CSV table of C-alpha atoms and ligand atoms in Angstrom, one decimal:
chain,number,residue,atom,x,y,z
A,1,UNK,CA,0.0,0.0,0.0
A,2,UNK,CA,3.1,2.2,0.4
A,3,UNK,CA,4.7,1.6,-2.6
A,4,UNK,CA,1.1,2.2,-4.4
A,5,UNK,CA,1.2,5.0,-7.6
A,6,UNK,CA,4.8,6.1,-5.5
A,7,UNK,CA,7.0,7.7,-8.6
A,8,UNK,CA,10.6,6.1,-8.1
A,9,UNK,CA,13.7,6.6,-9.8
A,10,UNK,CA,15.8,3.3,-9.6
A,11,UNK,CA,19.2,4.3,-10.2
A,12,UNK,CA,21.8,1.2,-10.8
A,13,UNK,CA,25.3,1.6,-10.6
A,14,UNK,CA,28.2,-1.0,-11.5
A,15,UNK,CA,28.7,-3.6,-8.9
A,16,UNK,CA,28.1,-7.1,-9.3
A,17,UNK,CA,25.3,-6.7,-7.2
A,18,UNK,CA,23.6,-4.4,-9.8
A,19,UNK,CA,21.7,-8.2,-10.9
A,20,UNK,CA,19.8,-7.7,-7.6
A,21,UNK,CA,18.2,-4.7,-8.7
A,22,UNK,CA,16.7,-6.2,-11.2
A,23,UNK,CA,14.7,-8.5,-8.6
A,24,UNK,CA,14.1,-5.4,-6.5
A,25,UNK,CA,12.8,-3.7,-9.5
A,26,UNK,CA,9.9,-6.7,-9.8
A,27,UNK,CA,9.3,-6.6,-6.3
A,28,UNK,CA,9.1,-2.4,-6.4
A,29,UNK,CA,6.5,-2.6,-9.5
A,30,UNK,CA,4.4,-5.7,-8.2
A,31,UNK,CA,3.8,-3.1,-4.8
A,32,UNK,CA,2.8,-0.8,-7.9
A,33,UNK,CA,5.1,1.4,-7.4
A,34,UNK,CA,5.9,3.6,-10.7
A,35,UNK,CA,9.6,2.9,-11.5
A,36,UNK,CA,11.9,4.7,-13.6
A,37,UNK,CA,15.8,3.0,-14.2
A,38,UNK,CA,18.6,5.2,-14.5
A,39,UNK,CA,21.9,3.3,-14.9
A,40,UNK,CA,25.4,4.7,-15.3
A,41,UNK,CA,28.0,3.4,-18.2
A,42,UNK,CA,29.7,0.8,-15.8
A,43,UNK,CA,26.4,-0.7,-14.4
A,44,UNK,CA,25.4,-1.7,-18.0
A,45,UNK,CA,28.7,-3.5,-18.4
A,46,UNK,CA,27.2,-6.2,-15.7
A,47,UNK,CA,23.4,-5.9,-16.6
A,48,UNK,CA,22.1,-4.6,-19.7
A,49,UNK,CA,19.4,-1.7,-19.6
A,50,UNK,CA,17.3,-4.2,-21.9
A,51,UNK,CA,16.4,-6.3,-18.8
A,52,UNK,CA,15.2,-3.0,-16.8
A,53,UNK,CA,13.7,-1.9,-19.8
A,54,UNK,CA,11.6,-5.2,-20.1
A,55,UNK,CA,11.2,-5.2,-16.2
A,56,UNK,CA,9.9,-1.7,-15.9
A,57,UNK,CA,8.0,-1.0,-19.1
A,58,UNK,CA,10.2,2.3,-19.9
A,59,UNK,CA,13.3,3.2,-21.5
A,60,UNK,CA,15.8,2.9,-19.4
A,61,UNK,CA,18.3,6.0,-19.0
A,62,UNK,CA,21.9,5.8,-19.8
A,63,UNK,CA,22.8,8.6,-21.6
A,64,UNK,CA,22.8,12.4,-21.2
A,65,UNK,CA,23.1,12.9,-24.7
A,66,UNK,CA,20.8,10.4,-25.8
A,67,UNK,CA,18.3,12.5,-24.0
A,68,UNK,CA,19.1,15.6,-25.4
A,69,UNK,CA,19.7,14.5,-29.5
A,70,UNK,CA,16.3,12.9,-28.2
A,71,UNK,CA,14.7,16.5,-28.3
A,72,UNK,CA,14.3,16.1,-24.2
A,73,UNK,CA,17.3,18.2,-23.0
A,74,UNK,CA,15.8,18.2,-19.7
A,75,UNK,CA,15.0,15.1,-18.7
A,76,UNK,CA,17.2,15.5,-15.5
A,77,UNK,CA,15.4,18.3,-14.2
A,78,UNK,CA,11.6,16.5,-15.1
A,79,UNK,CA,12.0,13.5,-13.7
A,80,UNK,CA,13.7,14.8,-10.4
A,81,UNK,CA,10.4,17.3,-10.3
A,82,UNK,CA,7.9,14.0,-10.5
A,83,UNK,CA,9.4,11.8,-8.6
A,84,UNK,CA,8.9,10.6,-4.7
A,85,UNK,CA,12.4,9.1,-4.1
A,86,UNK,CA,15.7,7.9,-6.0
A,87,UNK,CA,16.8,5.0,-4.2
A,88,UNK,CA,20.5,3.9,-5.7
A,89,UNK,CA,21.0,0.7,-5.5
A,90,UNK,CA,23.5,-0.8,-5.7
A,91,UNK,CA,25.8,2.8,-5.3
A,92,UNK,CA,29.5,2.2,-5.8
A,93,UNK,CA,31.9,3.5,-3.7
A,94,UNK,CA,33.2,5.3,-7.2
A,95,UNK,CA,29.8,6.9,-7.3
A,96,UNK,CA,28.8,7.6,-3.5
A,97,UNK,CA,32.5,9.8,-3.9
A,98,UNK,CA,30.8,11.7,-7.2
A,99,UNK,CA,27.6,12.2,-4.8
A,100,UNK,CA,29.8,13.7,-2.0
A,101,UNK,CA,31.5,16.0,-3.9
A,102,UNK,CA,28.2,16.7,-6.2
A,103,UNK,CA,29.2,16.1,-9.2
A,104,UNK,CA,27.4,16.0,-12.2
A,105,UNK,CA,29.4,14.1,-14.3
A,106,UNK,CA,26.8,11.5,-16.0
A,107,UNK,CA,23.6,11.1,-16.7
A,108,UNK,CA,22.7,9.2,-13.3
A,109,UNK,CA,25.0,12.0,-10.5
A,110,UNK,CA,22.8,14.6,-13.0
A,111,UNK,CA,19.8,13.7,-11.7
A,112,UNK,CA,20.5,13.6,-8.3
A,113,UNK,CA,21.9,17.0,-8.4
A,114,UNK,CA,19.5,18.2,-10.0
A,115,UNK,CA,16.6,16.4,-7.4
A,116,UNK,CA,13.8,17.7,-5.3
A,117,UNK,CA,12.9,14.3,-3.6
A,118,UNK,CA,14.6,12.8,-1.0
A,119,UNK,CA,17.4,10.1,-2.1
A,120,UNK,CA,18.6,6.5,-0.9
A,121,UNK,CA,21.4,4.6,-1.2
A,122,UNK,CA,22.0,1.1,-0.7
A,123,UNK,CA,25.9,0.6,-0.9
A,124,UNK,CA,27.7,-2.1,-2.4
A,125,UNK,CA,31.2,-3.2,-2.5
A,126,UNK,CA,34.5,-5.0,-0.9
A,127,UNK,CA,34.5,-4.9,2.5
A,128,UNK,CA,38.0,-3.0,2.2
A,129,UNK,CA,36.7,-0.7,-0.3
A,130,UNK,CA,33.6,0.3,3.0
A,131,UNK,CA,36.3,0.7,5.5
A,132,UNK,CA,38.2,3.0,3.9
A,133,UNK,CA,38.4,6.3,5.6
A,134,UNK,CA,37.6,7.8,2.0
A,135,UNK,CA,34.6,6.0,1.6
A,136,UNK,CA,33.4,6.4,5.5
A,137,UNK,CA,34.4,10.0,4.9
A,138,UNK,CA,32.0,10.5,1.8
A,139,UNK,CA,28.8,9.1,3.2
A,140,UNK,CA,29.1,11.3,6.4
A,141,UNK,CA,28.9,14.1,4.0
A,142,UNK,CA,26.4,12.8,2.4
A,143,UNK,CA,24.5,12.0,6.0
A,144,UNK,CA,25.0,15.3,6.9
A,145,UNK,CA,22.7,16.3,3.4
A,146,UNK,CA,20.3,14.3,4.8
A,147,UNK,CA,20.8,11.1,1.8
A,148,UNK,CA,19.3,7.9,3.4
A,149,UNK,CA,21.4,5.3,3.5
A,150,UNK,CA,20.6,1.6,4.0
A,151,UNK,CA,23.0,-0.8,4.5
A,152,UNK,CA,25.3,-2.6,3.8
A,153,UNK,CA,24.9,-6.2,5.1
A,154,UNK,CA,27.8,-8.2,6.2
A,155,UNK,CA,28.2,-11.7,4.4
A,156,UNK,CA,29.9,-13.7,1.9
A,157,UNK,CA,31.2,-10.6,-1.2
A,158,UNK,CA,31.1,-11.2,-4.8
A,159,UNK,CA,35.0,-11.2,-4.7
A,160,UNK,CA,35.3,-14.1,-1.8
A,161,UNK,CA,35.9,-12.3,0.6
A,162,UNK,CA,33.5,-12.3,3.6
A,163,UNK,CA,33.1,-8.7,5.3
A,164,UNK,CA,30.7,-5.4,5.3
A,165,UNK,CA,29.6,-4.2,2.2
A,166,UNK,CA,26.8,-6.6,0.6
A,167,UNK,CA,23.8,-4.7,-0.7
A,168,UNK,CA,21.2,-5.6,1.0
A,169,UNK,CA,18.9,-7.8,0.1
A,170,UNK,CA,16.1,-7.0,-2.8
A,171,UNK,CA,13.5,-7.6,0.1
A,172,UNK,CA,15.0,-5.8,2.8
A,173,UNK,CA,15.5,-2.5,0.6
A,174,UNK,CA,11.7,-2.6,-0.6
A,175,UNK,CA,10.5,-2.6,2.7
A,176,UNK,CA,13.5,-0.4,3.7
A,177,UNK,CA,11.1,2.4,1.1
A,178,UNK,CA,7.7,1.1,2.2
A,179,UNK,CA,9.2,2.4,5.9
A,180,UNK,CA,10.3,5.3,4.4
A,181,UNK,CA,6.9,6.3,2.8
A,182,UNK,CA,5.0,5.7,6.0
A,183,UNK,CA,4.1,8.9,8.5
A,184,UNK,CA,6.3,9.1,11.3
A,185,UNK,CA,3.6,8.9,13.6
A,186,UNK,CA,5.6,6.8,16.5
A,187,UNK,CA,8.7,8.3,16.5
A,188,UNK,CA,10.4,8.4,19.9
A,189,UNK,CA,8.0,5.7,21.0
A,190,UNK,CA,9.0,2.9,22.2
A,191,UNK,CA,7.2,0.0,21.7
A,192,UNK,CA,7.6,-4.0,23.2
A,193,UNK,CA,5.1,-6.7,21.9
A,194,UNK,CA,4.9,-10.2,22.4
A,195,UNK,CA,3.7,-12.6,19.9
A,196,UNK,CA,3.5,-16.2,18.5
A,197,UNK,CA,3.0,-19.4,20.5
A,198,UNK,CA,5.0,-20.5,23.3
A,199,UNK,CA,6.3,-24.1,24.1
A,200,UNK,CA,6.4,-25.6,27.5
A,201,UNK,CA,8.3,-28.5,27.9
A,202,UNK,CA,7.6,-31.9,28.8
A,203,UNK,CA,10.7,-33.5,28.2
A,204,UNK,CA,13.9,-32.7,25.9
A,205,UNK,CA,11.7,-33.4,22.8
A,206,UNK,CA,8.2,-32.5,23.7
A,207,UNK,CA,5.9,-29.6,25.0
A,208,UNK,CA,2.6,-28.2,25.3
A,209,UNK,CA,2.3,-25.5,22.7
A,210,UNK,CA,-0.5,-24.1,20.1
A,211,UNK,CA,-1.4,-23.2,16.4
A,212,UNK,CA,-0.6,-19.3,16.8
A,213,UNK,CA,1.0,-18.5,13.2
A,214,UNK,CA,2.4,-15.0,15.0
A,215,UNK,CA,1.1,-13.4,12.1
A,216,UNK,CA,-0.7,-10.5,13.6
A,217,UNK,CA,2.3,-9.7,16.2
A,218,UNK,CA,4.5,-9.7,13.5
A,219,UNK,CA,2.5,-6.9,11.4
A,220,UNK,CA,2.0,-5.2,14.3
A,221,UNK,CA,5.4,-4.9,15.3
A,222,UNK,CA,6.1,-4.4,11.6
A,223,UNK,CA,3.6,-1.2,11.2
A,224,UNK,CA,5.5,0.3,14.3
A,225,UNK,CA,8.5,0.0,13.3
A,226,UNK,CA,7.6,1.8,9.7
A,227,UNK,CA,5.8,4.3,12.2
A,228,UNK,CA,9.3,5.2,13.4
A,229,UNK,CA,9.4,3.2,16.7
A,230,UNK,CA,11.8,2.0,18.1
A,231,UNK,CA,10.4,-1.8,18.6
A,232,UNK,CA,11.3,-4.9,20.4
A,233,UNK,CA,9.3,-8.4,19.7
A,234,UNK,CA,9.7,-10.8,22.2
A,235,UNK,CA,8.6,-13.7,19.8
A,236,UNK,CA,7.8,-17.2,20.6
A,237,UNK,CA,9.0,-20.2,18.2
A,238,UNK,CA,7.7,-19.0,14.7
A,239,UNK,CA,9.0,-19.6,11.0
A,240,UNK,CA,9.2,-16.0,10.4
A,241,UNK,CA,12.0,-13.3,9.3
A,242,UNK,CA,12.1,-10.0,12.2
A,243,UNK,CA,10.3,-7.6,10.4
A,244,UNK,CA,13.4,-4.8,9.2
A,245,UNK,CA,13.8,-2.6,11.8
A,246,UNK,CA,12.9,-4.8,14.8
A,247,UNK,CA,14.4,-6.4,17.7
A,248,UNK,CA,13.4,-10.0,18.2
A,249,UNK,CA,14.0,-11.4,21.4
A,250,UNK,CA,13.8,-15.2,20.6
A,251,UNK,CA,11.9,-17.5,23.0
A,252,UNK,CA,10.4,-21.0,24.1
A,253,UNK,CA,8.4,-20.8,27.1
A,254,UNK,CA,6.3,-18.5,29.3
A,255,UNK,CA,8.3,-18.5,31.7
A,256,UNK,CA,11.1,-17.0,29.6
A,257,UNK,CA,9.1,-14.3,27.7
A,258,UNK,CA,7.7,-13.5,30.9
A,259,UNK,CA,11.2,-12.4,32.0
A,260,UNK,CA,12.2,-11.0,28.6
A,261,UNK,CA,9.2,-8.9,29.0
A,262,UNK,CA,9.9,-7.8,32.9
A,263,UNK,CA,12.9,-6.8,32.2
A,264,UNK,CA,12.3,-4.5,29.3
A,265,UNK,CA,8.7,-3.0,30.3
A,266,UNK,CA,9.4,-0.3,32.6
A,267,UNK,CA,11.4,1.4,29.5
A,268,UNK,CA,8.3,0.6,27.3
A,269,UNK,CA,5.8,3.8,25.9
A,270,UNK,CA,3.5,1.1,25.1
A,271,UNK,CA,3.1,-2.7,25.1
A,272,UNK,CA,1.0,-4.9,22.8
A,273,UNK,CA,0.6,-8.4,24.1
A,274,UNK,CA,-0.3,-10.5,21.1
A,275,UNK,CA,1.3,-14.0,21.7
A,276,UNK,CA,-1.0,-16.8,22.7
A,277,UNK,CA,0.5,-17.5,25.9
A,278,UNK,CA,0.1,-21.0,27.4
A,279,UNK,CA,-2.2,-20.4,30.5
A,280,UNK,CA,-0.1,-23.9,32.1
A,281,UNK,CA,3.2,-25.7,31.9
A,282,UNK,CA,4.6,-29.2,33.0
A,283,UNK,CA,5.0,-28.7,36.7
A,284,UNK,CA,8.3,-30.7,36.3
A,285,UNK,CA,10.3,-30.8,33.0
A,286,UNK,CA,11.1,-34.7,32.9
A,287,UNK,CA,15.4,-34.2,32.3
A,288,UNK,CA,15.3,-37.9,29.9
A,289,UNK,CA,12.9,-38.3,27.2
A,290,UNK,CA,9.6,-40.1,28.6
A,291,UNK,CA,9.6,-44.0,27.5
A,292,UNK,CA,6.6,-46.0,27.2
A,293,UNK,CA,8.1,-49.0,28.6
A,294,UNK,CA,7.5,-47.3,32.0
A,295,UNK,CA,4.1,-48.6,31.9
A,296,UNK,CA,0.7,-47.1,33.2
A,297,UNK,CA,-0.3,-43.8,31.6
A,298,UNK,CA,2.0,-40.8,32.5
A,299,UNK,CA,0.7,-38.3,34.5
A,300,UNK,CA,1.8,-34.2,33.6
A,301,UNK,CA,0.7,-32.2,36.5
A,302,UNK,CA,0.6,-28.8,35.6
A,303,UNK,CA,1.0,-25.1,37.2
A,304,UNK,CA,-0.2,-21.8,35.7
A,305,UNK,CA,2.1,-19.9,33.8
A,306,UNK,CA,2.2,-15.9,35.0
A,307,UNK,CA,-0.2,-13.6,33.3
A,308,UNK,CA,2.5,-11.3,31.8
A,309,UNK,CA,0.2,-8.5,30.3
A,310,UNK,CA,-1.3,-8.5,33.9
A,311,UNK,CA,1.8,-8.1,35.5
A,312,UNK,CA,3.1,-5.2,33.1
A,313,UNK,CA,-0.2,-3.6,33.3
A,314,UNK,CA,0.1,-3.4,37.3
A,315,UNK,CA,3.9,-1.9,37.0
A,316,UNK,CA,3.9,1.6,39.3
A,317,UNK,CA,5.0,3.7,35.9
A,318,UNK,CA,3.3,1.3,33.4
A,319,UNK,CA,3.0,1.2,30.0
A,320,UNK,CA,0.1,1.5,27.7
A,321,UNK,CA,-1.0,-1.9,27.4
A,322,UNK,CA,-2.8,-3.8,24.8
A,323,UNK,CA,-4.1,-7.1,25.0
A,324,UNK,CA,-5.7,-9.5,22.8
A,325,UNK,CA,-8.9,-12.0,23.4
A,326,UNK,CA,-10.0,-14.5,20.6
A,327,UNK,CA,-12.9,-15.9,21.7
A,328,UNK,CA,-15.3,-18.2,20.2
A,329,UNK,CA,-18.7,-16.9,21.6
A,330,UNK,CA,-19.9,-14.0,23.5
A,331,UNK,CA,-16.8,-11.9,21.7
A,332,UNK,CA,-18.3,-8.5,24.0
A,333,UNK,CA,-18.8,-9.9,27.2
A,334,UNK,CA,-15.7,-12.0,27.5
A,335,UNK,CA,-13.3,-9.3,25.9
A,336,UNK,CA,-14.5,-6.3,28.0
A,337,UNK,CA,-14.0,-8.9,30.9
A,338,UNK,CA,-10.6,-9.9,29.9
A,339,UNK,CA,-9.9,-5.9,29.8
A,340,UNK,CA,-11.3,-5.2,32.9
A,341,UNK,CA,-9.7,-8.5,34.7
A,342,UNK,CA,-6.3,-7.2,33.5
A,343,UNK,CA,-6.7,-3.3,34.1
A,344,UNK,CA,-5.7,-2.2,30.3
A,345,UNK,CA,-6.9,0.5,28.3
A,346,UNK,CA,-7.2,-1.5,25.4
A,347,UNK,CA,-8.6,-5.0,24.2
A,348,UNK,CA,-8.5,-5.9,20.5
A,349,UNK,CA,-11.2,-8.9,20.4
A,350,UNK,CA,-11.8,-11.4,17.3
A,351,UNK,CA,-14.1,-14.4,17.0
A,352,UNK,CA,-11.4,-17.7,16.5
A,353,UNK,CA,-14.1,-19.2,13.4
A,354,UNK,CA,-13.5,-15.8,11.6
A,355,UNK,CA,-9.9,-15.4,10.9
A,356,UNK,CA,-7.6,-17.4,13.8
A,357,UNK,CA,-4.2,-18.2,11.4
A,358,UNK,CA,-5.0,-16.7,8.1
A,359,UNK,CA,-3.6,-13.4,6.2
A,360,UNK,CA,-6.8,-11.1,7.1
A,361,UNK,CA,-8.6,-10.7,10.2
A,362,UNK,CA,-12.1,-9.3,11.5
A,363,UNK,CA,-11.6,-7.5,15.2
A,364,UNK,CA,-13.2,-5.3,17.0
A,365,UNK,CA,-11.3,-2.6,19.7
A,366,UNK,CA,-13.1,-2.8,22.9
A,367,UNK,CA,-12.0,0.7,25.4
A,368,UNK,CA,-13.7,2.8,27.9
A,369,UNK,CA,-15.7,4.4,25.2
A,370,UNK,CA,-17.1,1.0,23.9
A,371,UNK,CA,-17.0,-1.2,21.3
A,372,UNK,CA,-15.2,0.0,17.7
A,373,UNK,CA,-15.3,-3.2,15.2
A,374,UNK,CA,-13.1,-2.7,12.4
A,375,UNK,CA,-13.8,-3.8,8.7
A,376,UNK,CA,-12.7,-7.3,7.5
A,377,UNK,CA,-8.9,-6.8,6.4
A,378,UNK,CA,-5.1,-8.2,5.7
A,379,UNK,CA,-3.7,-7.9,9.1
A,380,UNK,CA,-1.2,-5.3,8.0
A,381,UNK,CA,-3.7,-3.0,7.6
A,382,UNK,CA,-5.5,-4.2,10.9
A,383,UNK,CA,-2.0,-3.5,12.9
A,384,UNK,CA,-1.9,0.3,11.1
A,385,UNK,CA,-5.8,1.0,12.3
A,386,UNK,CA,-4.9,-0.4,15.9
A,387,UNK,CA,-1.7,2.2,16.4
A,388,UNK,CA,-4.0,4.8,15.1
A,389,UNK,CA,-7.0,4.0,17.8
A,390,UNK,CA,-3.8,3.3,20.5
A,391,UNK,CA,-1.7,6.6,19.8
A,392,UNK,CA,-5.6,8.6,20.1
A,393,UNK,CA,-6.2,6.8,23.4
A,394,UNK,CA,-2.9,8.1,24.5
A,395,UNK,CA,-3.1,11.8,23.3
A,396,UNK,CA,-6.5,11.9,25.1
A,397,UNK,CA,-5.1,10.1,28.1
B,401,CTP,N1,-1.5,-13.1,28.1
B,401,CTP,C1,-0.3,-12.9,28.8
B,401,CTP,N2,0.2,-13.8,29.6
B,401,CTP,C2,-0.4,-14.9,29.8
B,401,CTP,C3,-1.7,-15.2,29.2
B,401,CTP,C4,-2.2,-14.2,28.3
B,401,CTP,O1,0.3,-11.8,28.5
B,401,CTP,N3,0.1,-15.8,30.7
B,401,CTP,C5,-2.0,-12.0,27.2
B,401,CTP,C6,-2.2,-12.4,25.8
B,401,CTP,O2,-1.0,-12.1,25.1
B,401,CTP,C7,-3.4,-11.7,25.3
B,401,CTP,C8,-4.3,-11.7,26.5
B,401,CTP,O3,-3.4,-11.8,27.6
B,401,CTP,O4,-3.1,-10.3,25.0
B,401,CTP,C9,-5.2,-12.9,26.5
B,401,CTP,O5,-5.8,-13.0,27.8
B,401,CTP,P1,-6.1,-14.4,28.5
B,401,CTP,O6,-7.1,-14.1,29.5
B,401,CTP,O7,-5.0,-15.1,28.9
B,401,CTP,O8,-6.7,-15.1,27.3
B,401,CTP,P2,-7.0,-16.6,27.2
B,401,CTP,O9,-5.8,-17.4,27.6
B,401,CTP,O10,-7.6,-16.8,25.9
B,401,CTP,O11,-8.0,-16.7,28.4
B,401,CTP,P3,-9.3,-17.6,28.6
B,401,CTP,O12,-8.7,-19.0,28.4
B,401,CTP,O13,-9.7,-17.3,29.9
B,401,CTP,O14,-10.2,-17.2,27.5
């Protein structure tokens, strides 16, 4: 939704990781962004413009004086004017030097002299080639202008070596920009979730555990973090990438996210408890795997697990606390319960048979004021309509 109609000028420089761009350029128009390549001599020696021309629908610019035999002498200056960003990727450490010193020397440095939108880079190159002073010099200058830059990731390089200075990946950069287009409506907020499932341990290889995908957790901590807060998940076990921008705290068991949680809460602006906590665990974790031959049936006694959103909630300075109740009758009742039971602001209920472990969700925000059911949506767009309704709970607060 970002990325939607956003006017982009892809500008590729020439690094072997300029064949990335082309998968960040499908990635940029499938969001329906509006893309427009710009690639410098060198970056055509590793990928020709044909690919970005195919990719992107449009000509692809190369050439200053193309343009201007091309009866468009000022193609600089109009595309600059129309576009939202220019997002250089991969930028050289040959170009990011041009950049500092604002040249204008092809077609590419032209248009970013010339620009009116904000610009991005995304580095790429040998890790000796980063650390040098040069190079560390150059982008501080180009900080200081207020350029963007993202990355680089540290990994295995193009040359063998293995070091700082990888682009980063096609992924990561697009939703590097979808951040970058959202309103900074969280900045200086700090924000701690939970989410997922936990697992509580039986024996070395078994545990008690449930079907929670961490789906919504995950876009919620997402959507804050492209809000500009500064967000840690305490996740339970999930197949799932951080979302870019986060800080995942990795754990199994209550007990553990419980004190993952504790110890970061009292620093917290606002906490969103999203994981599906396991109410009880194993009263004793058995230290051998369980045999059958032991004969008779095995008996797990079991001892409740501490309500952790309680427990923030009562802290003297506490945050503002979010909790979540999927129910699978009476969604009002038992949700408004829940919230009162708990002493938060803020209960975001759903009914389990309309949207427990798929991509879209139907909920309804329970507060003081009453009940405020959202419309049937992907849950990214559910997490964006939540920190909306929290951060106008707070301001009247
Ligand atoms: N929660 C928590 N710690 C727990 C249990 C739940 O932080 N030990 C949080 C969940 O993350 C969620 C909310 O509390 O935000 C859910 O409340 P809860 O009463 O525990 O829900 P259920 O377990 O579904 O309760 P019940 O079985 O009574 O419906």
């Amino acid at each position: 939704m970002e990325l939607e109609g956003k006017r982009i000028v892809l500008g590729v420089t020439g690094g072997v990781a300029a064949y990335k761009a082309a998968g960040l350029l499908r990635l940029l128009t499938g969001a329906g962004a509006d893309v427009q390549v710009a690639m410098t001599e060198a970056a055509t020696r590793f990928v020709g413009p044909i690919t970005f021309a195919a990719l992107s629908g449009k000509p692809v610019l190369t050439d200053m004086w193309a343009a201007a035999a091309d009866n468009r002498p000022m193609t600089h200056i109009d595309l600059t004017r129309a576009a939202d960003a220019i997002l250089v990727a991969p930028a050289t450490a040959d170009f990011i030097a041009r950049l500092a010193q604002g040249r204008a020397d092809d077609l590419l440095a032209t248009l970013i002299l010339a620009r009116a939108c904000p610009l991005l880079l995304a580095p790429a190159m040998n890790r000796q080639m980063w650390d040098n002073p040069a190079t560390q010099r150059n982008l501080e200058l180009l900080r200081q202008d207020g350029v963007i830059c993202l990355g680089p990731a540290t990994g295995a390089q193009a040359c063998g070596e293995e070091g700082m200075g990888r682009m980063l990946e096609p992924e990561t950069l697009q939703e590097a920009l979808r951040a970058f287009f959202t309103p900074k409506s969280l900045t200086e907020k700090k924000v701690l979730l939970t989410a997922g499932p936990t697992f509580e341990a039986i024996d070395p290889v078994r545990g008690i555990t449930n079907l929670s995908s961490g789906c919504m957790g995950y876009a919620v901590a997402r959507a804050a973090a492209q809000a500009g807060a500064e967000v840690t998940l305490v996740s339970g076990p999930v197949a799932r990438a951080a979302p870019f921008n986060v800080t995942r705290i990795a754990v199994q068991s209550a007990l553990e996210m419980h004190a993952a949680v504790m110890k970061r809460a009292a620093d917290a602006d606002i906490f969103i408890a999203v994981a599906a906590v396991a109410d009880y665990r194993a009263e004793r974790i058995a230290p051998q795997k369980l045999k059958k031959s032991a004969g008779g049936l095995p008996e797990i006694r079991l001892t409740p697990n501490p309500d952790i959103l309680a427990e923030v909630a009562a802290l003297p300075d506490a945050p503002f606390c979010v909790g979540f109740a999927a129910e699978s009758e009476q969604l009002e009742t038992h949700a408004q319960q829940k919230r009162q039971r708990k002493n938060i602001p803020l209960i975001v209920g759903n009914l389990i048979q309309e949207g427990f472990g798929g991509e879209t969700n139907h909920v309804v925000l329970f507060d003081d004021a009453g009940s405020h059911p959202l419309p049937v949506a992907p849950k990214t767009q559910i997490a964006r309509q939540l920190l909306a309704h929290i951060l106008a709970l707070m301001e009247k607060k």
